[in-house]
Tab-separated table of C-alpha atoms in Angstrom:
chain	number	residue	atom	x	y	z
F	911	MET	CA	17.174	13.200	35.304
F	912	THR	CA	16.481	11.876	38.862
F	913	ASN	CA	15.169	13.480	41.745
F	914	ASN	CA	18.261	13.468	43.648
F	915	GLN	CA	19.733	15.244	41.050
F	916	ASN	CA	16.563	17.793	40.699
F	917	ARG	CA	17.113	18.501	44.464
F	918	SER	CA	20.557	18.815	44.122
F	919	ILE	CA	20.596	21.482	41.128
F	920	ASN	CA	17.348	23.201	43.132
F	921	GLU	CA	19.821	22.964	46.402
F	922	PHE	CA	22.697	24.832	44.769
F	923	LYS	CA	20.755	27.158	43.090
F	924	GLU	CA	19.170	28.107	46.084
F	925	VAL	CA	23.097	28.583	48.177
F	926	SER	CA	23.947	30.394	44.946
F	927	SER	CA	21.250	33.116	44.965
F	928	ILE	CA	22.400	33.371	49.119
F	929	LYS	CA	25.866	33.573	48.376
F	930	GLU	CA	24.897	36.349	46.046
F	931	ALA	CA	22.898	38.119	48.986
F	932	ILE	CA	25.359	37.949	51.683
F	933	THR	CA	28.109	39.679	48.854
F	934	ASP	CA	25.996	42.070	48.030
F	935	SER	CA	25.164	43.028	51.759
F	936	LEU	CA	28.472	43.081	52.400
F	937	GLU	CA	29.703	45.233	49.903
F	938	TYR	CA	26.593	47.497	50.191
F	939	THR	CA	28.048	47.926	53.853
F	940	LYS	CA	31.385	48.007	52.985
F	941	ARG	CA	30.538	51.271	50.767
F	942	GLU	CA	27.801	52.923	52.487
F	943	TYR	CA	28.865	52.649	56.300
F	944	LYS	CA	32.933	52.378	55.605
F	945	ILE	CA	33.535	49.160	57.965
F	946	ILE	CA	36.731	48.795	55.808
F	947	VAL	CA	39.970	48.136	57.893
F	948	ASN	CA	42.835	51.193	57.193
F	949	LYS	CA	45.245	49.805	54.536
F	950	ASN	CA	47.936	50.556	57.056
F	951	ALA	CA	46.402	48.481	60.530
F	952	MET	CA	47.339	45.166	60.587
F	953	ALA	CA	43.887	44.221	62.218
F	954	VAL	CA	40.915	45.657	63.489
F	955	SER	CA	38.126	44.592	66.600
F	956	LEU	CA	35.386	45.645	65.578
F	957	PHE	CA	32.439	46.279	68.189
F	958	ILE	CA	29.217	47.848	67.807
F	959	ASN	CA	26.661	48.145	70.739
F	960	LYS	CA	23.697	45.939	69.553
F	961	ASP	CA	21.774	47.993	72.200
F	962	ASN	CA	21.830	51.218	69.863
F	963	LYS	CA	18.905	50.990	67.461
F	964	ASP	CA	20.444	53.124	64.686
F	965	PRO	CA	19.514	51.139	61.694
F	966	VAL	CA	23.533	52.104	60.532
F	967	ASN	CA	24.407	50.108	63.875
F	968	ILE	CA	22.341	47.204	63.384
F	969	ILE	CA	23.982	46.807	60.029
F	970	ARG	CA	27.045	47.005	61.417
F	971	ALA	CA	26.381	44.383	63.885
F	972	LYS	CA	26.398	41.966	61.618
F	973	TYR	CA	30.197	42.430	60.815
F	974	GLN	CA	31.252	42.731	64.319
F	975	GLY	CA	34.738	40.417	65.292
F	976	ILE	CA	38.416	40.851	64.576
F	977	THR	CA	39.261	41.248	60.868
F	978	MET	CA	43.128	40.335	59.798
F	979	ASN	CA	44.508	42.997	56.863
F	980	SER	CA	44.481	40.541	54.274
F	981	LEU	CA	46.490	43.045	52.206
F	982	LEU	CA	49.253	42.497	54.760
F	983	PHE	CA	48.609	39.136	55.813
F	984	LYS	CA	49.428	38.328	51.754
F	985	ASN	CA	53.480	37.891	52.920
F	986	TYR	CA	53.753	36.014	55.906
F	987	GLU	CA	57.596	36.311	56.061
F	988	GLU	CA	56.944	39.983	55.740
F	989	VAL	CA	54.337	40.662	58.311
F	990	THR	CA	56.995	38.845	60.916
F	991	GLU	CA	59.715	40.999	59.595
F	992	SER	CA	57.601	44.322	60.333
F	993	LEU	CA	56.176	43.004	63.765
F	994	LYS	CA	60.211	42.527	64.935
F	995	ILE	CA	61.005	46.135	63.583
F	996	GLN	CA	58.198	47.243	65.431
F	997	VAL	CA	59.216	45.540	68.526
F	998	ASN	CA	62.857	47.018	67.984
F	999	GLY	CA	61.921	50.624	67.427
F	1000	LYS	CA	60.008	50.309	71.019
F	1001	TRP	CA	56.603	50.810	69.109
F	1002	HIS	CA	55.137	47.562	70.862
F	1003	PRO	CA	56.892	45.794	73.817
F	1004	VAL	CA	59.062	43.011	73.710
F	1005	GLY	CA	57.355	39.435	73.096
F	1006	CYS	CA	54.728	41.272	70.537
F	1007	ASP	CA	56.607	40.400	67.359
F	1008	THR	CA	54.494	37.760	66.506
F	1009	VAL	CA	51.135	37.378	64.314
F	1010	LYS	CA	49.619	35.444	67.419
F	1011	ALA	CA	50.505	38.543	69.386
F	1012	VAL	CA	48.795	40.778	67.110
F	1013	PHE	CA	45.087	38.381	67.001
F	1014	ASP	CA	45.518	38.114	71.077
F	1015	HIS	CA	45.622	41.826	71.497
F	1016	GLU	CA	42.539	42.598	68.595
F	1017	PHE	CA	40.963	39.158	70.922
F	1018	GLU	CA	41.662	41.727	74.470
F	1019	HIS	CA	39.566	44.399	73.067
F	1020	GLN	CA	36.695	41.748	71.990
F	1021	LEU	CA	36.791	40.722	75.797
F	1022	ASP	CA	36.984	44.448	77.102
F	1023	ILE	CA	33.259	44.863	75.992
F	1024	PHE	CA	32.329	41.650	78.119
């Protein structure tokens, strides 16, 4: 085996162990600190105040940002149809019947903190 092959194998092992640690950390955090998107929510904008040094907040801060609900977004056509129904039922304003509108809404929550 060449030096390059040995290096590649070692790099792969290192990346694999990092990926496993990240996955374990995410699963632990989701389980212990309930960072899970409500199954009925299309998207969530999570922000944690980093000035709060509570250990739970420090862990949660790693996962802040915008999350689109992967369960709902598996079928794009169903999502867009649902959004149209919500706008027609006046649950959302006119023009908010797109996935972009959902993302923009959550992004605006992120801007609120600045």
